[in-house]
């Protein structure tokens, strides 16, 4: 059916090789691997003869029509991808950093060259979400996207708060399982989820959402007490990538830990699993669920993109791409409306003086309460007036 190359033979790249060699999808669709590019030495590997350290071996091989990029990072992944697309080869990738940063340019080059740039694995690991959002939900005006978008942090939260592991041990496990980024700060500080919600938002609303414009918080400050209070509220705490588009086409996006009511379908998503809830104006809610990281689940999505490219050789699959907008369309964090669960050492009289009557939660010390839904600007002002805050968590309006 076709000859491909793989760039980067780590967790994802080796999974791509394994799935292709197993070939347990349609038997007539034979995919041959021509080259595997990696800087490490694989002379002892069963496919040692396929390995190269020279990018030009792939670029100049006219039989290679599709290349899977699983090196990660921006450089040289960007330069390699661009050269391949310009040379008329399709590229598929799991590299969300690259898609979120250079997607506009790379998609435009692919369009111009009548080849494909596909990135199903860049969000949600093995979960089909890019293609469904771009094609199956095309009849909808997407109103909101709420997602658990990072497998490592969801695994850490599950291991810490359901199984009693320390943060360090849970992170080490996630790294050993191949879930974490090379620099795991990208996971635990929320940057990886931020790039993913930027990609989903860009795709949903057709305008480049720059991840640098998205307010991002990670999971490092969540404590066992927070989790106990969440339980009291009938909620769980998850790292959420959130995006919405209002009736004036203003987009708001944010990554932060949130309290999720247990009645919400994504509350039960644990371990390395991810889930993305998309609300469309005609469809209502749809949820996409599956393994958000790991070797074979991620490679499953990459190989599907490879097959899609090979099946449509010589044609451009017209997924919706995104363009840089001429007019500002991102809503600032301060304008967004939300409610918080707050713990403070202050007494209720002080809380009432600042917030008025609020929904109080039984607290071991000080006061615990839920704020009304207000803009972040108003709430920040009130938090300043309250002074001491032990912890505060946004609540998902499910
Ligand atoms: P790994 O670090 O396991 O693999 C990357 C491989 O590429 C390494 O062998 C690395 O070698 C090699 N490499 C790096 N730079 C070059 C280069 N210039 N030329 C040739 N080879 C190079 O990463 P993953 O497989 O985990 O991730 C790959 C990409 O997929 C990343 O963008 C990641 O964010 C994304 N992703 C990962 C998922 C996962 O579950 N792991 C899931 C979804 C997406 P060396 O180690 O020597 O640097
Ligand atoms: N580090 C990422 C995660 C890999 O844990 O979700 C999948 O994108």
Short mmCIF file of C-alpha atoms and ligand atoms in Angstrom, two decimals:
data_model
loop_
_atom_site.label_atom_id
_atom_site.label_comp_id
_atom_site.label_asym_id
_atom_site.label_seq_id
_atom_site.Cartn_x
_atom_site.Cartn_y
_atom_site.Cartn_z
CA UNK A 1 0.00 0.00 0.00
CA UNK A 2 2.80 2.40 0.79
CA UNK A 3 6.18 3.11 2.29
CA UNK A 4 6.56 5.30 5.34
CA UNK A 5 9.23 6.60 7.71
CA UNK A 6 9.28 7.20 11.45
CA UNK A 7 11.18 10.08 13.05
CA UNK A 8 11.90 9.49 16.76
CA UNK A 9 12.02 5.97 18.18
CA UNK A 10 11.00 6.57 21.80
CA UNK A 11 7.73 5.61 23.48
CA UNK A 12 5.46 6.63 20.59
CA UNK A 13 7.82 5.91 17.67
CA UNK A 14 8.51 2.35 18.85
CA UNK A 15 4.75 1.83 19.30
CA UNK A 16 4.19 2.93 15.68
CA UNK A 17 6.77 0.38 14.50
CA UNK A 18 5.22 -2.40 16.62
CA UNK A 19 1.67 -1.78 15.38
CA UNK A 20 2.76 -1.59 11.76
CA UNK A 21 4.79 -4.81 12.08
CA UNK A 22 1.90 -6.60 13.78
CA UNK A 23 -0.25 -5.51 10.83
CA UNK A 24 -3.43 -6.79 12.43
CA UNK A 25 -5.54 -4.19 10.67
CA UNK A 26 -6.81 -4.77 7.11
CA UNK A 27 -4.43 -7.32 5.63
CA UNK A 28 -4.54 -5.84 2.14
CA UNK A 29 -3.23 -2.52 3.42
CA UNK A 30 0.44 -3.36 3.60
CA UNK A 31 2.56 -0.60 5.08
CA UNK A 32 6.30 -0.86 4.76
CA UNK A 33 8.70 1.05 6.99
CA UNK A 34 11.53 2.49 4.89
CA UNK A 35 13.54 4.36 7.52
CA UNK A 36 13.55 5.10 11.22
CA UNK A 37 15.35 8.29 12.24
CA UNK A 38 16.73 8.54 15.76
CA UNK A 39 19.86 10.02 17.31
CA UNK A 40 20.32 7.04 19.61
CA UNK A 41 22.11 3.84 18.63
CA UNK A 42 19.80 0.95 17.71
CA UNK A 43 22.39 -1.38 16.18
CA UNK A 44 21.08 -4.24 18.36
CA UNK A 45 17.45 -3.74 17.34
CA UNK A 46 15.58 -6.35 15.27
CA UNK A 47 15.17 -3.64 12.59
CA UNK A 48 18.71 -2.27 12.90
CA UNK A 49 19.05 -1.88 9.11
CA UNK A 50 16.14 0.58 9.01
CA UNK A 51 17.74 3.05 11.41
CA UNK A 52 19.42 6.21 10.22
CA UNK A 53 20.73 9.37 11.82
CA UNK A 54 20.41 11.28 8.52
CA UNK A 55 17.16 13.16 7.93
CA UNK A 56 18.00 13.43 4.23
CA UNK A 57 17.66 9.62 3.89
CA UNK A 58 13.94 10.20 4.45
CA UNK A 59 13.61 13.49 2.62
CA UNK A 60 15.30 12.22 -0.52
CA UNK A 61 13.64 8.79 -0.66
CA UNK A 62 10.96 9.27 -3.33
CA UNK A 63 9.20 6.04 -2.30
CA UNK A 64 8.41 7.49 1.14
CA UNK A 65 5.10 9.33 0.91
CA UNK A 66 4.11 9.56 4.58
CA UNK A 67 6.31 10.36 7.58
CA UNK A 68 5.36 9.96 11.24
CA UNK A 69 7.02 12.55 13.48
CA UNK A 70 7.36 11.36 17.08
CA UNK A 71 10.56 13.14 18.13
CA UNK A 72 8.87 15.76 20.23
CA UNK A 73 10.03 19.32 20.91
CA UNK A 74 9.96 22.23 18.48
CA UNK A 75 13.38 21.95 16.86
CA UNK A 76 14.30 20.27 14.62
CA UNK A 77 10.78 18.75 14.43
CA UNK A 78 9.46 21.99 12.88
CA UNK A 79 12.21 22.28 10.25
CA UNK A 80 11.96 18.56 9.34
CA UNK A 81 8.16 18.68 9.07
CA UNK A 82 8.25 21.79 6.92
CA UNK A 83 10.83 20.33 4.55
CA UNK A 84 8.88 17.10 4.21
CA UNK A 85 5.60 18.90 3.46
CA UNK A 86 7.34 21.18 0.95
CA UNK A 87 8.78 18.06 -0.68
CA UNK A 88 5.23 16.76 -1.15
CA UNK A 89 5.18 14.16 1.61
CA UNK A 90 2.36 13.91 4.14
CA UNK A 91 3.32 14.14 7.80
CA UNK A 92 1.47 12.78 10.81
CA UNK A 93 2.43 13.68 14.37
CA UNK A 94 1.83 13.19 18.08
CA UNK A 95 3.73 16.40 18.85
CA UNK A 96 1.19 18.82 20.33
CA UNK A 97 3.82 21.44 21.11
CA UNK A 98 4.61 21.64 17.40
CA UNK A 99 0.96 21.66 16.29
CA UNK A 100 0.00 24.31 18.86
CA UNK A 101 2.95 26.51 17.90
CA UNK A 102 3.37 26.08 14.13
CA UNK A 103 0.05 24.45 13.15
CA UNK A 104 -1.16 27.46 11.14
CA UNK A 105 1.93 27.50 8.94
CA UNK A 106 2.29 23.72 8.57
CA UNK A 107 -1.38 23.24 7.71
CA UNK A 108 -1.13 26.01 5.10
CA UNK A 109 1.91 24.37 3.51
CA UNK A 110 0.15 20.99 3.46
CA UNK A 111 -2.87 22.64 1.82
CA UNK A 112 -0.71 24.31 -0.82
CA UNK A 113 1.19 21.11 -1.59
CA UNK A 114 -1.95 18.98 -1.67
CA UNK A 115 -0.64 16.68 1.05
CA UNK A 116 -1.82 16.07 4.60
CA UNK A 117 -0.65 17.17 8.01
CA UNK A 118 -2.53 15.07 10.55
CA UNK A 119 -2.30 15.15 14.33
CA UNK A 120 -4.93 12.88 15.86
CA UNK A 121 -2.49 11.74 18.57
CA UNK A 122 -1.66 15.28 19.63
CA UNK A 123 -4.73 15.49 21.89
CA UNK A 124 -6.09 12.70 24.07
CA UNK A 125 -3.45 10.09 23.08
CA UNK A 126 -5.41 7.25 21.48
CA UNK A 127 -8.84 8.89 21.77
CA UNK A 128 -10.44 9.86 18.47
CA UNK A 129 -11.15 13.57 19.01
CA UNK A 130 -9.45 15.63 16.27
CA UNK A 131 -11.22 13.87 13.39
CA UNK A 132 -14.63 13.76 15.15
CA UNK A 133 -14.37 17.45 16.06
CA UNK A 134 -13.33 18.41 12.53
CA UNK A 135 -15.73 16.20 10.62
CA UNK A 136 -18.46 14.42 12.65
CA UNK A 137 -19.36 17.58 14.58
CA UNK A 138 -19.02 19.89 11.58
CA UNK A 139 -22.76 20.62 11.53
CA UNK A 140 -22.59 22.11 15.01
CA UNK A 141 -21.60 25.40 16.42
CA UNK A 142 -19.33 24.22 19.24
CA UNK A 143 -20.28 26.00 22.44
CA UNK A 144 -17.97 24.47 25.00
CA UNK A 145 -15.12 21.98 25.40
CA UNK A 146 -14.28 20.54 28.81
CA UNK A 147 -11.49 18.02 28.96
CA UNK A 148 -9.21 15.95 31.13
CA UNK A 149 -6.39 16.31 28.66
CA UNK A 150 -3.29 15.09 30.44
CA UNK A 151 -2.75 11.43 31.30
CA UNK A 152 0.20 11.99 33.62
CA UNK A 153 -1.59 14.40 35.96
CA UNK A 154 -4.77 12.35 36.00
CA UNK A 155 -2.67 9.29 36.85
CA UNK A 156 -0.85 11.22 39.61
CA UNK A 157 -4.11 12.55 41.13
CA UNK A 158 -5.60 9.04 41.08
CA UNK A 159 -2.53 7.38 42.61
CA UNK A 160 -2.08 10.07 45.29
CA UNK A 161 -5.64 10.54 46.43
CA UNK A 162 -7.18 7.12 45.85
CA UNK A 163 -4.15 4.93 46.57
CA UNK A 164 -2.12 7.07 48.99
CA UNK A 165 1.08 7.34 46.91
CA UNK A 166 3.34 10.38 47.26
CA UNK A 167 3.49 12.92 44.43
CA UNK A 168 7.11 11.94 43.70
CA UNK A 169 6.35 8.19 43.50
CA UNK A 170 3.25 8.72 41.37
CA UNK A 171 5.22 10.93 38.96
CA UNK A 172 8.05 8.39 38.79
CA UNK A 173 5.53 5.66 37.91
CA UNK A 174 4.01 7.86 35.20
CA UNK A 175 7.49 8.40 33.76
CA UNK A 176 8.28 4.66 33.85
CA UNK A 177 5.05 3.93 32.04
CA UNK A 178 6.03 6.38 29.28
CA UNK A 179 3.19 8.83 30.00
CA UNK A 180 5.16 11.90 31.05
CA UNK A 181 6.80 14.52 28.87
CA UNK A 182 10.59 14.64 28.72
CA UNK A 183 10.35 17.57 31.14
CA UNK A 184 7.43 16.52 33.38
CA UNK A 185 6.94 20.12 34.49
CA UNK A 186 5.00 20.41 31.20
CA UNK A 187 2.52 17.91 32.61
CA UNK A 188 2.24 18.91 36.26
CA UNK A 189 2.27 22.67 35.62
CA UNK A 190 -0.50 22.35 33.04
CA UNK A 191 1.43 23.45 29.91
CA UNK A 192 0.76 20.20 28.03
CA UNK A 193 -2.99 20.45 28.69
CA UNK A 194 -2.78 24.10 27.65
CA UNK A 195 -1.35 23.21 24.23
CA UNK A 196 -4.06 20.58 23.80
CA UNK A 197 -6.96 22.91 24.63
CA UNK A 198 -5.35 25.47 22.28
CA UNK A 199 -5.40 22.88 19.46
CA UNK A 200 -9.02 21.86 20.18
CA UNK A 201 -10.13 25.51 20.38
CA UNK A 202 -8.34 26.42 17.14
CA UNK A 203 -9.99 23.49 15.40
CA UNK A 204 -13.44 24.10 16.88
CA UNK A 205 -13.57 27.81 16.09
CA UNK A 206 -11.29 27.99 13.03
CA UNK A 207 -9.08 30.73 14.49
CA UNK A 208 -5.56 30.30 15.84
CA UNK A 209 -5.79 30.20 19.63
CA UNK A 210 -2.31 30.94 20.90
CA UNK A 211 -1.53 28.77 23.91
CA UNK A 212 0.42 31.68 25.35
CA UNK A 213 -2.89 33.55 25.76
CA UNK A 214 -4.37 30.79 27.93
CA UNK A 215 -4.24 31.17 31.68
CA UNK A 216 -2.68 27.96 33.02
CA UNK A 217 -2.38 26.42 36.46
CA UNK A 218 -1.16 22.92 37.33
CA UNK A 219 -1.78 20.38 40.08
CA UNK A 220 1.23 21.04 42.33
CA UNK A 221 -0.72 22.91 44.99
CA UNK A 222 -3.56 20.42 45.49
CA UNK A 223 -3.50 18.97 49.00
CA UNK A 224 -5.12 15.99 50.72
CA UNK A 225 -7.36 18.50 52.59
CA UNK A 226 -8.61 19.88 49.27
CA UNK A 227 -9.54 16.35 48.23
CA UNK A 228 -11.36 15.73 51.53
CA UNK A 229 -13.38 18.91 51.08
CA UNK A 230 -14.13 17.94 47.49
CA UNK A 231 -15.57 14.69 48.83
CA UNK A 232 -17.79 16.66 51.26
CA UNK A 233 -19.07 18.67 48.30
CA UNK A 234 -19.83 15.53 46.28
CA UNK A 235 -17.06 16.45 43.87
CA UNK A 236 -13.67 15.28 42.63
CA UNK A 237 -10.68 17.42 41.65
CA UNK A 238 -9.41 17.15 38.07
CA UNK A 239 -7.03 19.19 35.92
CA UNK A 240 -9.38 20.65 33.33
CA UNK A 241 -8.77 22.18 29.94
CA UNK A 242 -11.77 24.45 29.41
CA UNK A 243 -12.83 26.49 26.39
CA UNK A 244 -16.05 28.22 25.36
CA UNK A 245 -17.20 30.47 22.56
CA UNK A 246 -19.97 32.98 23.30
CA UNK A 247 -22.70 34.28 20.99
CA UNK A 248 -20.39 37.14 19.95
CA UNK A 249 -17.74 34.63 18.85
CA UNK A 250 -15.46 35.54 21.75
CA UNK A 251 -13.40 32.60 22.89
CA UNK A 252 -12.29 31.95 26.43
CA UNK A 253 -9.88 29.17 27.39
CA UNK A 254 -8.22 28.16 30.64
CA UNK A 255 -6.36 25.25 32.26
CA UNK A 256 -6.75 24.77 35.99
CA UNK A 257 -7.69 22.23 38.62
CA UNK A 258 -11.47 22.26 39.08
CA UNK A 259 -14.05 20.71 41.36
CA UNK A 260 -16.23 18.44 39.24
CA UNK A 261 -19.57 17.19 40.58
CA UNK A 262 -19.60 13.40 40.76
CA UNK A 263 -22.75 13.45 38.64
CA UNK A 264 -20.73 14.81 35.69
CA UNK A 265 -19.53 12.01 33.37
CA UNK A 266 -15.90 13.16 33.45
CA UNK A 267 -15.73 12.89 37.26
CA UNK A 268 -15.24 9.13 36.99
CA UNK A 269 -12.31 9.39 34.58
CA UNK A 270 -9.24 8.14 36.47
CA UNK A 271 -5.75 6.81 35.93
CA UNK A 272 -4.15 7.61 32.56
CA UNK A 273 -7.57 7.98 30.95
CA UNK A 274 -8.63 11.27 29.37
CA UNK A 275 -12.08 12.48 28.46
CA UNK A 276 -13.26 15.37 26.36
CA UNK A 277 -16.82 16.67 26.56
CA UNK A 278 -17.86 18.74 23.58
CA UNK A 279 -21.12 20.66 23.58
CA UNK A 280 -22.54 21.41 20.14
CA UNK A 281 -25.65 23.49 19.48
CA UNK A 282 -27.43 20.66 17.66
CA UNK A 283 -25.90 17.57 19.24
CA UNK A 284 -25.76 18.73 22.86
CA UNK A 285 -23.06 16.97 24.89
CA UNK A 286 -20.80 14.29 23.44
CA UNK A 287 -18.01 12.65 25.41
CA UNK A 288 -14.83 11.09 24.04
CA UNK A 289 -13.03 8.77 26.42
CA UNK A 290 -9.95 6.55 26.37
CA UNK A 291 -6.27 6.25 27.17
CA UNK A 292 -4.70 9.69 26.98
CA UNK A 293 -1.05 8.60 26.88
CA UNK A 294 1.20 5.55 26.56
CA UNK A 295 2.99 3.69 23.80
CA UNK A 296 0.36 1.66 21.97
CA UNK A 297 -2.71 3.86 22.60
CA UNK A 298 -0.88 6.89 21.19
CA UNK A 299 0.67 4.93 18.34
CA UNK A 300 -2.82 3.62 17.51
CA UNK A 301 -3.88 7.18 16.64
CA UNK A 302 -0.68 7.88 14.69
CA UNK A 303 -0.99 4.71 12.62
CA UNK A 304 -4.63 5.54 11.87
CA UNK A 305 -3.41 8.88 10.47
CA UNK A 306 -0.76 7.05 8.43
CA UNK A 307 -3.41 4.76 6.93
CA UNK A 308 -5.68 7.73 6.24
CA UNK A 309 -2.86 9.50 4.37
CA UNK A 310 -1.96 6.38 2.38
CA UNK A 311 -5.58 5.73 1.47
CA UNK A 312 -5.91 9.28 0.19
CA UNK A 313 -2.59 9.65 -1.53
CA UNK A 314 -2.57 12.52 -4.01
CA UNK A 315 -5.58 14.15 -2.38
CA UNK A 316 -5.88 16.59 0.44
CA UNK A 317 -8.29 15.55 3.16
CA UNK A 318 -10.23 18.67 3.88
CA UNK A 319 -10.29 18.89 7.62
CA UNK A 320 -11.07 22.30 8.91
CA UNK A 321 -7.80 24.11 9.55
CA UNK A 322 -7.37 27.40 11.36
CA UNK A 323 -6.12 30.84 10.45
CA UNK A 324 -4.69 33.80 12.34
CA UNK A 325 -7.59 36.14 13.07
CA UNK A 326 -7.44 39.81 11.97
CA UNK A 327 -9.54 40.87 14.94
CA UNK A 328 -8.98 40.13 18.62
CA UNK A 329 -11.36 37.38 19.74
CA UNK A 330 -9.92 36.01 23.00
CA UNK A 331 -11.74 36.91 26.18
CA UNK A 332 -9.48 37.83 29.07
CA UNK A 333 -9.50 35.66 32.19
CA UNK A 334 -10.83 38.59 34.25
CA UNK A 335 -13.97 38.69 32.08
CA UNK A 336 -14.84 35.02 32.54
CA UNK A 337 -17.50 34.04 35.05
CA UNK A 338 -16.97 31.26 37.55
CA UNK A 339 -17.59 30.26 41.16
CA UNK A 340 -14.93 29.14 43.64
CA UNK A 341 -14.83 26.89 46.66
CA UNK A 342 -12.78 28.77 49.25
CA UNK A 343 -11.17 27.89 52.58
CA UNK A 344 -10.06 30.71 54.82
CA UNK A 345 -8.92 31.06 58.44
CA UNK A 346 -11.21 34.14 58.66
CA UNK A 347 -14.53 33.88 60.52
CA UNK A 348 -17.89 33.90 58.78
CA UNK A 349 -18.61 37.55 59.69
CA UNK A 350 -15.58 38.62 57.67
CA UNK A 351 -16.58 36.37 54.78
CA UNK A 352 -20.12 37.77 54.88
CA UNK A 353 -18.85 41.35 54.94
CA UNK A 354 -16.98 40.73 51.69
CA UNK A 355 -19.16 38.21 49.82
CA UNK A 356 -22.61 38.61 51.42
CA UNK A 357 -24.57 35.48 52.37
CA UNK A 358 -22.81 32.47 50.83
CA UNK A 359 -23.24 28.73 50.79
CA UNK A 360 -21.18 27.56 53.82
CA UNK A 361 -19.51 24.16 54.07
CA UNK A 362 -18.79 22.56 57.41
CA UNK A 363 -15.08 23.31 58.09
CA UNK A 364 -12.57 21.90 60.60
CA UNK A 365 -11.04 25.37 61.05
CA UNK A 366 -11.98 28.85 59.85
CA UNK A 367 -14.64 29.06 57.15
CA UNK A 368 -15.26 27.09 53.99
CA UNK A 369 -17.76 28.41 51.43
CA UNK A 370 -18.80 28.62 47.82
CA UNK A 371 -18.76 32.02 46.16
CA UNK A 372 -21.55 33.15 43.86
CA UNK A 373 -20.79 32.99 40.12
CA UNK A 374 -19.08 36.28 39.25
CA UNK A 375 -16.36 37.52 36.95
CA UNK A 376 -12.80 36.62 37.88
CA UNK A 377 -12.08 40.37 38.14
CA UNK A 378 -14.77 40.86 40.81
CA UNK A 379 -13.77 37.68 42.63
CA UNK A 380 -10.07 38.64 42.67
CA UNK A 381 -11.02 41.95 44.26
CA UNK A 382 -13.05 40.15 46.92
CA UNK A 383 -10.28 37.62 47.59
CA UNK A 384 -7.93 40.56 48.16
CA UNK A 385 -10.42 42.10 50.58
CA UNK A 386 -10.81 38.82 52.46
CA UNK A 387 -7.05 38.58 52.92
CA UNK A 388 -6.09 35.13 54.16
CA UNK A 389 -6.99 32.25 51.90
CA UNK A 390 -5.92 28.69 52.66
CA UNK A 391 -7.03 27.32 49.35
CA UNK A 392 -9.42 28.07 46.51
CA UNK A 393 -10.62 25.94 43.64
CA UNK A 394 -12.85 26.77 40.69
CA UNK A 395 -16.05 24.79 40.34
CA UNK A 396 -17.25 23.38 37.03
CA UNK A 397 -20.75 24.48 36.20
CA UNK A 398 -21.70 21.02 34.89
P1 LIG B 1 10.53 9.98 23.67
O1 LIG B 1 11.47 10.92 24.33
O2 LIG B 1 10.25 8.66 24.30
O3 LIG B 1 11.00 9.71 22.16
C1 LIG B 1 11.54 10.67 21.32
C2 LIG B 1 12.66 10.02 20.53
O4 LIG B 1 13.09 10.89 19.51
C3 LIG B 1 13.88 9.71 21.41
O5 LIG B 1 14.41 8.46 21.09
C4 LIG B 1 14.83 10.84 21.03
O6 LIG B 1 16.19 10.50 21.23
C5 LIG B 1 14.51 10.99 19.57
N1 LIG B 1 14.93 12.28 19.05
C6 LIG B 1 14.88 13.48 19.66
N2 LIG B 1 15.38 14.43 18.85
C7 LIG B 1 15.76 13.81 17.72
C8 LIG B 1 16.37 14.25 16.51
N3 LIG B 1 16.71 15.52 16.34
N4 LIG B 1 16.61 13.35 15.55
C9 LIG B 1 16.30 12.07 15.72
N5 LIG B 1 15.74 11.57 16.85
C10 LIG B 1 15.46 12.44 17.83
O7 LIG B 1 9.16 10.78 23.46
P2 LIG B 1 7.69 10.19 23.28
O8 LIG B 1 7.71 9.07 22.33
O9 LIG B 1 7.09 10.00 24.61
O10 LIG B 1 6.95 11.45 22.66
C11 LIG B 1 7.17 11.85 21.34
C12 LIG B 1 6.17 12.97 21.02
O11 LIG B 1 4.84 12.46 21.16
C13 LIG B 1 6.25 14.16 21.96
O12 LIG B 1 5.91 15.31 21.23
C14 LIG B 1 5.18 13.88 23.00
O13 LIG B 1 4.68 15.03 23.60
C15 LIG B 1 4.13 13.22 22.13
N6 LIG B 1 3.20 12.35 22.82
C16 LIG B 1 3.66 11.41 23.71
C17 LIG B 1 2.78 10.54 24.31
C18 LIG B 1 3.23 9.52 25.29
O14 LIG B 1 2.36 8.86 25.88
N7 LIG B 1 4.52 9.33 25.51
C19 LIG B 1 1.35 10.59 24.03
C20 LIG B 1 0.96 11.60 23.05
C21 LIG B 1 1.87 12.44 22.49
P3 LIG B 1 16.87 10.98 22.63
O15 LIG B 1 16.13 10.27 23.72
O16 LIG B 1 18.30 10.56 22.52
O17 LIG B 1 16.72 12.46 22.70
N1 LIG B 2 2.52 13.68 28.69
C1 LIG B 2 1.29 13.58 28.00
C2 LIG B 2 0.21 13.16 28.96
C3 LIG B 2 1.40 12.59 26.87
O1 LIG B 2 0.54 12.68 30.04
O2 LIG B 2 -0.98 13.32 28.67
C4 LIG B 2 0.13 12.51 26.02
O3 LIG B 2 -0.03 13.69 25.29
#
